Amino acid sequence: MTTASAPPAPAETPRPPAQAQPPEPPATPPLRVLLRYARPHRTVLLATLLLVLAASAAGLVQPLVAQHVLDGLSDGRGVLGPVLLLAALVVLGAGLTGLQSWWQQRTSERVVRQIRRDLVFRLIRLRVPELDRRPPGDLISRVTSDSALVQNAATEGLVMVSNGVLSILGAVVLMGVVHLGLLGVTAAVLIAVALVMVLVLPRIREAVARAQESVGAVGAALDRTLGAARTVKANGAEGRETERAGDAIEGAYRAGLAGARYVALVKVLSGVSIQAAFLAVLGVGGALVASGSLEASALIAFLLYVFYLASPVGSLVAGLSMLQQGLGAVGRIEQVKHMPVEDDVDDLRDPRDPLAAVAAPGAPPVEFRDVRFSYPGRAPALRGISYTVPGGTQTALVGLSGAGKTTMFALLQRFHDPAAGQILIDGIDIATLPRSEVRRRIAYVEQESPVMAGTIGDNLRYAATGASDEDIAEVLRLTRLDTLIDRLPDGLRTEVGNRGVTLSGGERQRLAIARALLRRPEVLLLDEATAQLDASNERALRDAVDQAARRCTVILIAHRLSTVTGADQIVVLEHGLVRAAGTHAELVEADVLYRELASSQMLVSEGNEDVGELADVPR
């Protein structure tokens, strides 16, 4: 019999705290981030801008052509040529605008596709502590609504601003050609309005950032409620949860209104600026025409340019508003870029790599050496755990709630890393292996036995995509799911619903165990894996685990000691320490806590005589 305790490893340099977060890099200016998203598409965006400018140029020439038409009418000259040219410019401008719109929208969709791919890649690989402290709904909103704002800003917003600036400059030059004095009047009005807008535009960014946070809160509230829909309904909490979500929606509404007010103010200012410029030019220009110092056709041409300014000014204002909205969302997206991820979960090792030797099939021993771990803001969960699980055996972890059993499983899977100590599989510290390698060797059946939406077959093959029909039939037989599959009209193609809602708790548990066995792991972790099973199915599952233990190392957590009295080794935990270890009979004799647990579950008679055989669990 291999004893549980192992001599502590030689003193080693303590690891950094398990939950320590790496320092965030200096914040990148949001505008630079936005330009980074646009950079891969710069060629298409430049072509789009050239099309916009060509369409704008066609519009810029039209007032001059109109002036020639008016002069021709007043002089009695033919105007067919200028009229045809004017018509051609209108058609050309419309065609260029349509082509530009298509290119711009296509590029916009490509930008948001890449942003969402990057976000999804990182979110799925976030470290477990990060996922534990952030509401899923808020993270999802960054992929959906935040990315859409950045999409518009990085493409349409940049093009609109560039087009607005260049078109305004072109109009200003031609207005100067027509009359410098009227240009000065127009510029004075526009500059006064621009100064006011400079103060207003940054408020849009702040309002959008608040609005997006509120949208994330709405998503978090819904995720909380829909993720536990049966609990909500069973406790009659629909009203409270509706109120909670309503508060989040109200917050999003207020934040959205704040942004809408600033956007509306900017639009009003842009419209007023054009009207004010028109009235000023009309008044001054009319006086000049009356005095004979300005031709009426020139005044009309200039007024047409003032009207023309409405479009580029509107484009500039809309583009700046869009940029501010995008810059407000960029910060939330960049937060995801700084969240710690598991960067070794996609590692595919070359079989010729020396480290690949550790992946040889077999039943390796598992060893904990003076392992210590704490969750943030809580007392230590593990205070120096040391024990060995011999290869090809079953070891059960028992103890009161909070003793550290599930924490050890989380450390074995490298969901967390210990603050000190080592965890070894087959003599190799798992901290030196990629997470993908560690998890490839281990199958984990969680206490809640989660089932993914999809079919039963999809769930079975979730981690063993190449499993044969014979392999599936075998695990179905071992877990007694074969009778269930035979009763279902669609068999393995039966949909299990969201989170396996169409299956009973016991069926979900057996499906999770079957999925784990199908992987043929080297180490099998079972966290209360038979808690929801009836006596008959529990006995069948124990037989399946016994068979699995012949080719892998099994570690199981159990509160019902009847499921583990036949284990090769039982480790008793208390307050994050190993209290005792041995067989069921040895612990009943030697450890008070274990004897109390066994007695409370009627596995020990009043005279302390072991009656574990009544549980019908010998191996």
XYZ file of C-alpha atoms in Angstrom:
619
model
C 0.000 0.000 0.000
C 1.471 3.346 -0.993
C 1.125 5.933 1.716
C -0.481 9.255 1.009
C 2.121 11.450 2.575
C 5.204 12.314 0.627
C 8.266 14.082 1.978
C 8.165 17.783 1.262
C 10.170 18.911 -1.716
C 13.339 20.874 -1.092
C 12.798 24.529 -0.391
C 12.092 26.399 -3.579
C 11.461 29.940 -4.585
C 7.778 30.683 -3.956
C 5.713 31.300 -7.039
C 3.970 34.627 -7.478
C 0.486 34.815 -5.962
C -1.944 32.760 -8.016
C -4.225 35.676 -8.709
C -1.603 38.343 -9.315
C -2.406 40.322 -12.409
C 0.362 41.458 -14.733
C 0.781 45.222 -14.848
C -1.193 46.770 -17.658
C 0.889 48.361 -20.405
C 0.626 52.115 -20.892
C -2.693 53.032 -22.454
C -2.538 53.562 -26.211
C -4.321 56.719 -27.406
C -7.767 55.650 -28.654
C -7.323 57.380 -32.011
C -4.123 55.437 -32.644
C -5.961 52.199 -31.832
C -8.729 53.164 -34.224
C -6.226 53.839 -37.004
C -4.618 50.468 -36.269
C -7.919 48.739 -37.028
C -8.170 50.654 -40.308
C -4.546 50.154 -41.383
C -4.935 46.667 -42.974
C -7.637 48.127 -45.230
C -5.850 51.370 -46.046
C -5.674 50.656 -49.799
C -9.423 50.154 -50.147
C -10.156 53.043 -47.799
C -7.888 55.305 -49.850
C -9.655 54.223 -53.035
C -12.970 54.889 -51.336
C -11.798 58.339 -50.316
C -10.669 59.073 -53.878
C -14.125 58.123 -55.135
C -15.698 60.398 -52.555
C -13.400 63.233 -53.550
C -14.161 62.642 -57.230
C -17.879 62.831 -56.468
C -17.256 65.964 -54.409
C -15.209 67.486 -57.216
C -18.094 66.856 -59.581
C -20.275 68.735 -57.132
C -17.744 71.534 -56.715
C -17.635 72.252 -60.429
C -21.409 72.446 -60.754
C -21.815 76.023 -59.348
C -19.167 77.311 -61.788
C -20.938 75.599 -64.685
C -24.224 77.033 -63.421
C -22.617 80.502 -63.449
C -21.649 79.997 -67.104
C -25.214 78.924 -67.888
C -26.573 82.101 -66.287
C -23.999 84.268 -68.051
C -24.851 82.599 -71.364
C -28.558 83.246 -70.865
C -27.955 86.888 -70.044
C -25.582 87.349 -73.024
C -27.778 85.409 -75.459
C -25.105 82.760 -76.052
C -25.874 79.052 -76.473
C -26.104 77.089 -73.226
C -26.532 73.531 -74.565
C -22.912 72.600 -73.874
C -22.840 73.845 -70.263
C -26.233 72.242 -69.564
C -25.061 68.872 -70.929
C -21.871 69.187 -68.874
C -23.908 69.982 -65.778
C -26.106 66.914 -66.354
C -23.039 64.724 -66.901
C -21.508 65.974 -63.645
C -24.716 65.130 -61.741
C -24.840 61.585 -63.149
C -21.110 61.054 -62.579
C -21.351 62.240 -58.984
C -24.257 59.887 -58.279
C -22.449 56.901 -59.828
C -19.242 57.551 -57.910
C -21.191 57.931 -54.675
C -22.889 54.545 -55.171
C -19.597 52.765 -55.891
C -17.951 54.436 -52.918
C -20.811 53.360 -50.649
C -20.434 49.710 -51.657
C -16.666 49.657 -51.128
C -17.025 51.418 -47.806
C -19.688 49.059 -46.469
C -17.747 46.003 -47.572
C -14.611 47.274 -45.839
C -16.648 48.128 -42.755
C -17.920 44.548 -42.500
C -14.389 43.208 -42.891
C -13.146 45.442 -40.089
C -15.831 44.337 -37.646
C -15.291 40.698 -38.634
C -11.638 40.933 -37.625
C -12.400 42.807 -34.423
C -14.936 40.180 -33.386
C -12.627 37.328 -34.292
C -9.875 38.824 -32.141
C -12.257 39.419 -29.244
C -13.795 35.946 -29.404
C -10.332 34.370 -29.601
C -9.259 36.157 -26.431
C -12.519 35.825 -24.511
C -12.626 32.046 -24.973
C -9.018 31.846 -23.737
C -9.361 34.191 -20.753
C -7.942 32.768 -17.581
C -10.491 31.302 -15.204
C -9.957 33.915 -12.438
C -10.706 36.657 -14.964
C -13.867 34.899 -16.125
C -14.957 34.366 -12.520
C -14.947 38.074 -11.750
C -16.548 39.471 -14.921
C -20.216 39.081 -15.926
C -20.473 37.153 -19.215
C -23.133 39.561 -20.511
C -20.739 42.496 -20.266
C -18.026 40.605 -22.151
C -20.506 39.585 -24.850
C -21.624 43.185 -25.363
C -18.058 44.123 -26.266
C -18.189 41.653 -29.142
C -21.591 42.835 -30.350
C -22.427 46.491 -29.729
C -18.959 47.925 -28.968
C -17.424 46.359 -32.057
C -20.193 47.834 -34.224
C -19.340 51.346 -33.045
C -15.651 50.803 -33.774
C -16.584 49.322 -37.154
C -18.352 52.510 -38.213
C -15.689 54.803 -36.816
C -12.719 52.971 -38.350
C -14.141 53.052 -41.862
C -17.080 55.327 -42.522
C -16.094 57.830 -39.838
C -12.539 58.239 -41.125
C -13.687 58.555 -44.740
C -16.383 61.085 -43.842
C -13.967 63.252 -41.868
C -11.344 63.136 -44.628
C -13.924 63.862 -47.296
C -15.447 66.681 -45.263
C -12.111 68.374 -44.635
C -10.860 68.109 -48.225
C -14.205 69.087 -49.748
C -14.462 72.124 -47.500
C -10.930 73.132 -48.445
C -11.783 72.758 -52.150
C -14.958 74.796 -51.731
C -13.061 77.490 -49.838
C -10.515 77.799 -52.656
C -13.210 78.148 -55.313
C -15.202 80.559 -53.147
C -12.057 82.632 -52.903
C -11.829 82.613 -56.697
C -15.384 83.946 -56.913
C -15.026 86.631 -54.192
C -12.549 86.959 -51.305
C -14.717 89.318 -49.280
C -17.685 86.969 -49.187
C -15.300 84.141 -48.301
C -14.182 86.121 -45.243
C -17.797 86.601 -44.150
C -18.477 82.855 -44.534
C -15.279 81.848 -42.705
C -16.054 84.092 -39.731
C -19.432 82.419 -39.204
C -18.073 78.875 -39.610
C -15.116 79.423 -37.272
C -17.384 80.715 -34.507
C -19.550 77.606 -34.752
C -16.495 75.308 -34.962
C -15.160 76.627 -31.653
C -18.407 75.644 -29.946
C -18.304 72.171 -31.524
C -14.766 71.561 -30.279
C -16.135 71.826 -26.757
C -19.101 69.564 -27.433
C -17.540 66.645 -29.376
C -15.442 65.162 -26.502
C -18.639 64.890 -24.447
C -19.960 62.436 -27.027
C -17.067 60.049 -26.362
C -17.665 60.135 -22.613
C -21.406 59.628 -23.022
C -20.917 56.678 -25.388
C -18.467 54.995 -22.998
C -21.042 55.264 -20.199
C -23.807 54.029 -22.490
C -21.811 50.964 -23.549
C -21.046 50.098 -19.942
C -24.770 50.300 -19.239
C -25.509 48.043 -22.222
C -23.028 45.567 -20.765
C -24.886 45.751 -17.446
C -28.133 44.896 -19.250
C -26.467 41.861 -20.816
C -25.072 40.804 -17.441
C -28.522 41.079 -15.821
C -30.122 38.967 -18.551
C -27.353 36.375 -18.433
C -27.820 36.081 -14.683
C -31.557 35.543 -15.020
C -31.719 33.343 -18.115
C -28.818 31.214 -16.889
C -30.889 30.235 -13.853
C -34.383 30.471 -15.364
C -35.782 27.537 -13.397
C -34.457 28.887 -10.109
C -36.018 32.271 -10.875
C -39.415 30.763 -11.702
C -39.396 28.251 -8.858
C -38.820 31.068 -6.362
C -41.339 33.440 -7.918
C -38.577 35.969 -8.545
C -39.663 37.111 -12.004
C -40.732 40.499 -10.660
C -37.473 41.132 -8.809
C -35.344 40.037 -11.728
C -37.417 42.132 -14.124
C -36.882 45.117 -11.853
C -33.147 44.447 -11.674
C -32.887 44.235 -15.473
C -35.164 47.272 -15.755
C -32.767 49.301 -13.626
C -29.920 48.363 -15.971
C -32.043 49.271 -18.993
C -32.916 52.605 -17.384
C -29.214 53.294 -16.868
C -28.528 52.514 -20.520
C -31.442 54.755 -21.517
C -30.155 57.718 -19.514
C -26.621 57.292 -20.808
C -27.909 56.956 -24.370
C -29.992 60.118 -23.988
C -26.942 62.042 -22.844
C -25.060 61.018 -25.964
C -28.084 61.727 -28.157
C -28.351 65.250 -26.768
C -24.764 66.046 -27.714
C -25.149 64.494 -31.178
C -28.331 66.508 -31.741
C -26.591 69.695 -30.581
C -23.760 69.103 -33.038
C -26.236 68.589 -35.876
C -28.106 71.772 -34.930
C -24.858 73.738 -34.865
C -23.804 72.418 -38.279
C -27.198 73.302 -39.772
C -27.255 76.735 -38.150
C -23.743 77.459 -39.379
C -24.777 76.961 -43.005
C -27.943 79.010 -42.615
C -26.079 81.791 -40.828
C -23.402 81.815 -43.513
C -26.054 81.939 -46.240
C -27.849 84.877 -44.622
C -24.600 86.744 -44.052
C -23.479 86.211 -47.645
C -26.894 87.135 -48.975
C -26.907 90.370 -47.001
C -23.347 91.434 -47.799
C -23.470 90.102 -51.368
C -26.814 91.776 -52.032
C -25.351 95.101 -50.965
C -22.380 94.549 -53.263
C -24.647 93.689 -56.194
C -26.747 96.800 -55.513
C -23.617 98.956 -55.515
C -22.499 97.422 -58.818
C -19.262 95.965 -57.412
C -20.412 92.345 -57.837
C -22.162 90.550 -60.665
C -25.439 88.875 -59.797
C -24.237 85.616 -61.395
C -21.182 85.650 -59.121
C -23.397 86.109 -56.057
C -25.595 83.185 -57.186
C -22.514 81.016 -57.765
C -21.182 81.923 -54.328
C -24.525 81.147 -52.704
C -24.509 77.778 -54.469
C -21.123 77.110 -52.895
C -22.538 78.030 -49.499
C -25.345 75.532 -50.053
C -22.777 73.029 -51.286
C -20.915 73.413 -47.974
C -23.894 71.870 -46.199
C -22.920 68.433 -47.488
C -19.193 68.375 -46.540
C -19.884 70.176 -43.252
C -22.570 67.601 -42.478
C -20.150 64.832 -43.496
C -17.443 66.290 -41.262
C -19.766 66.642 -38.292
C -21.263 63.160 -38.711
C -17.785 61.687 -39.139
C -16.477 63.428 -36.033
C -19.498 62.228 -34.037
C -18.942 58.719 -35.318
C -15.256 58.914 -34.411
C -16.080 60.045 -30.890
C -18.523 57.159 -30.495
C -15.919 54.729 -31.775
C -13.249 56.147 -29.489
C -15.614 55.652 -26.547
C -16.019 51.975 -27.465
C -12.327 51.426 -28.232
C -11.447 51.674 -24.547
C -13.736 48.775 -23.633
C -12.399 46.641 -26.460
C -8.809 47.419 -25.478
C -9.582 46.281 -21.935
C -10.105 42.792 -23.339
C -6.699 42.992 -25.026
C -5.133 43.555 -21.600
C -6.983 40.760 -19.793
C -4.726 37.778 -19.042
C -5.295 34.799 -21.328
C -4.122 31.219 -21.428
C -1.676 31.473 -24.284
C -0.723 27.792 -24.301
C -4.085 26.078 -24.749
C -3.737 25.687 -28.527
C -0.275 24.188 -28.347
C 0.042 21.214 -30.701
C 3.255 19.424 -29.809
C 5.496 17.878 -32.429
C 5.842 14.161 -31.617
C 9.582 14.558 -32.161
C 9.717 17.158 -29.358
C 11.523 15.725 -26.297
C 8.693 16.900 -24.044
C 6.244 14.853 -26.068
C 7.546 11.780 -24.266
C 5.471 12.740 -21.233
C 2.323 12.161 -23.269
C 2.936 8.437 -23.554
C -0.194 6.410 -22.747
C -0.457 4.825 -19.329
C -1.635 5.470 -15.785
C 0.841 7.956 -14.308
C 1.162 8.746 -10.603
C -0.009 12.155 -9.394
C 1.788 13.951 -6.597
C 1.129 17.118 -4.591
C 4.199 18.580 -2.889
C 3.577 21.230 -0.247
C 0.974 22.981 -2.436
C -0.390 26.301 -1.192
C -3.119 28.428 -2.723
C -5.431 31.310 -1.782
C -8.361 32.950 -3.529
C -8.259 36.759 -3.534
C -9.518 38.276 -0.299
C -10.040 34.899 1.375
C -8.211 32.690 3.850
C -5.794 30.146 2.332
C -7.659 27.298 0.633
C -4.621 24.971 0.662
C -2.017 25.363 3.414
C 0.668 22.915 2.330
C -0.902 19.827 0.785
C 1.325 16.807 0.185
C 0.220 13.344 -0.910
C 0.790 10.851 -3.728
C -1.735 9.031 -5.911
C -0.122 5.850 -7.290
C -0.655 5.234 -10.993
C -3.564 3.014 -11.933
C -5.320 3.328 -8.576
C -8.348 5.076 -7.130
C -7.851 7.797 -4.545
C -10.798 9.511 -2.888
C -10.699 12.984 -1.362
C -13.117 13.454 1.523
C -13.713 16.121 4.126
C -16.102 18.826 5.135
C -17.112 21.546 2.677
C -14.363 24.112 2.196
C -11.565 21.667 2.932
C -9.958 22.330 -0.471
C -11.039 19.306 -2.509
C -12.420 21.084 -5.593
C -9.581 23.621 -5.410
C -7.095 20.796 -5.915
C -8.960 19.698 -9.046
C -8.816 23.274 -10.340
C -5.060 23.351 -9.750
C -4.614 19.990 -11.459
C -6.351 21.391 -14.547
C -4.276 24.584 -14.282
C -7.391 26.729 -14.051
C -5.339 28.355 -11.299
C -1.660 28.073 -10.448
C -0.471 27.389 -6.900
C 1.237 30.144 -4.928
C 3.897 27.642 -3.831
C 4.694 23.975 -4.128
C 4.508 21.567 -7.052
C 1.943 19.295 -8.692
C 3.524 16.446 -10.623
C 2.084 13.993 -13.122
C 4.416 11.110 -13.879
C 7.189 12.975 -12.061
C 6.911 16.159 -14.150
C 5.789 19.498 -12.689
C 2.682 20.476 -14.631
C 3.743 24.139 -14.383
C 6.461 23.311 -16.923
C 3.956 21.890 -19.411
C 1.557 23.769 -21.692
C -1.987 23.809 -20.396
C -3.109 22.014 -23.540
C -0.780 19.119 -22.698
C -1.933 18.925 -19.082
C -5.612 18.974 -20.029
C -5.125 16.483 -22.835
C -3.977 13.941 -20.282
C -6.777 14.653 -17.796
C -10.534 14.159 -18.064
C -12.603 16.160 -15.602
C -16.217 15.477 -14.640
C -17.501 18.567 -12.852
C -19.918 18.475 -9.955
C -22.613 20.299 -11.976
C -22.017 18.026 -15.003
C -22.589 20.780 -17.609
C -23.880 19.710 -21.001
C -23.370 21.814 -24.118
C -26.263 22.797 -26.366
C -26.405 20.415 -29.327
C -27.031 16.710 -29.747
C -26.119 13.852 -27.455
C -23.611 12.708 -30.054
C -22.042 16.174 -30.192
C -21.583 16.112 -26.427
C -20.059 12.662 -26.407
C -17.542 13.591 -29.099
C -16.838 17.041 -27.628
C -13.282 16.121 -26.611
C -12.903 12.968 -28.710
C -13.955 14.050 -32.183
C -12.441 10.962 -33.765
C -14.202 8.439 -31.539
C -15.573 5.440 -33.410
C -19.124 4.159 -33.181
C -17.816 1.119 -31.289
C -16.127 3.328 -28.702
C -19.322 5.314 -28.225
C -21.406 2.154 -27.883
C -19.007 0.907 -25.199
C -19.183 4.045 -23.020
C -22.946 4.175 -23.436
C -23.143 0.628 -22.137
C -20.804 1.354 -19.215
C -22.800 4.410 -18.156
C -26.169 2.747 -18.842
C -27.101 5.410 -21.361
C -27.673 2.794 -24.062
C -31.232 2.149 -22.911
C -31.974 5.892 -22.997
C -30.577 6.231 -26.529
C -32.608 3.230 -27.696
C -35.821 4.883 -26.451
C -35.175 8.184 -28.239
C -36.533 8.430 -31.813
C -33.466 10.371 -32.983
C -30.965 8.432 -30.907
C -27.602 10.189 -30.684
C -28.973 12.997 -32.858
C -31.403 14.038 -30.112
C -31.054 17.687 -29.131
C -30.372 18.212 -25.434
C -31.466 21.880 -25.330
C -29.723 24.819 -23.706
C -27.374 23.495 -21.011
C -28.913 20.043 -21.382
C -32.296 21.158 -20.104
C -34.159 18.238 -21.739
C -32.137 15.676 -19.749
C -32.594 14.770 -16.109
C -29.833 15.512 -13.615
C -28.774 11.869 -13.569
C -28.762 11.670 -17.368
C -26.586 14.774 -17.604
C -24.230 13.286 -15.043
C -23.943 9.983 -16.901
C -23.452 11.843 -20.194
C -20.604 13.854 -18.659
C -18.969 10.669 -17.359
C -19.379 8.954 -20.728
C -17.776 11.966 -22.421
C -14.830 11.731 -20.023
C -14.375 7.970 -20.454
C -14.495 8.335 -24.240
C -11.338 10.448 -24.089
C -9.411 7.490 -22.611
C -7.550 9.838 -20.242
C -4.434 9.081 -18.234
C -5.944 10.785 -15.177
C -9.683 10.878 -14.450
C -11.058 13.481 -12.031
C -14.573 12.920 -10.686
C -16.129 15.663 -8.549
C -19.202 14.154 -6.888
C -19.834 12.391 -10.187
C -22.557 10.082 -8.844
C -24.386 12.555 -6.599
C -27.547 12.628 -8.726
C -27.756 8.925 -9.549
C -30.067 6.302 -8.110
C -28.590 3.264 -6.386
C -28.711 1.046 -9.472
C -27.038 3.551 -11.799
C -24.558 4.527 -9.099
C -23.430 0.899 -8.803
C -23.090 0.672 -12.570
C -21.052 3.855 -12.661
C -18.767 2.573 -9.918
C -18.166 -0.521 -12.013
C -17.337 1.730 -14.995
C -14.905 3.725 -12.866
C -13.334 0.482 -11.640
C -12.761 -0.557 -15.243
C -11.360 2.896 -16.090
C -8.944 2.633 -13.165
C -7.321 -0.349 -14.846
C -5.938 1.949 -17.545
C -5.838 5.355 -15.840
C -5.360 7.032 -12.461
C -8.638 8.007 -10.791
C -9.076 10.778 -8.230
C -12.578 11.369 -6.965
C -14.277 13.724 -4.553
C -17.157 12.294 -2.567
C -19.395 13.416 0.256
C -21.256 10.079 0.172
C -18.632 7.751 1.585
C -20.544 4.722 0.345
C -19.170 5.485 -3.119
C -15.506 5.369 -2.026
C -15.131 2.719 0.678
C -13.552 0.442 -1.909
C -10.973 3.019 -3.049
C -7.299 2.076 -2.858
C -6.646 5.197 -0.838
C -8.769 7.802 0.945
C -7.273 11.195 1.800
C -9.058 13.110 4.557
C -8.778 16.898 4.243
C -9.488 19.542 6.846
C -8.956 23.308 6.556
C -6.646 22.994 3.553
C -4.409 20.305 5.084
C -4.111 16.518 4.815
C -5.485 15.224 8.093
C -5.128 11.490 7.448
C -4.814 8.932 4.663
C -5.386 5.217 4.291
C -8.036 2.685 3.398
C -11.599 2.889 4.656
C -10.960 0.332 7.377
C -7.719 2.016 8.480
C -9.321 5.446 8.707
C -12.362 4.194 10.629
C -9.930 2.815 13.151
C -7.435 5.703 13.268
C -9.159 9.015 12.432
C -11.917 10.595 14.502
C -13.243 12.906 11.773
C -13.502 10.118 9.207
C -15.148 7.832 11.735
C -17.725 10.557 12.488
C -18.410 11.024 8.771
C -18.774 7.269 8.260
C -21.008 6.934 11.316
C -23.283 9.774 10.189
C -23.783 7.901 6.914
C -24.365 4.578 8.688
C -21.180 3.005 7.373
C -19.977 2.289 10.897
C -21.991 0.556 13.638
C -22.373 1.994 17.109
C -19.580 -0.278 18.287
C -17.303 1.189 15.609
C -17.417 -2.059 13.670
C -16.878 -1.403 9.987
C -20.031 -2.179 8.046
C -18.814 -0.833 4.738
C -19.670 -4.168 3.144
C -23.333 -3.197 3.464
C -22.725 -0.561 0.822
C -21.935 -3.286 -1.696
C -18.853 -1.465 -2.926
C -15.890 -3.883 -2.741
C -13.583 -3.760 -5.752
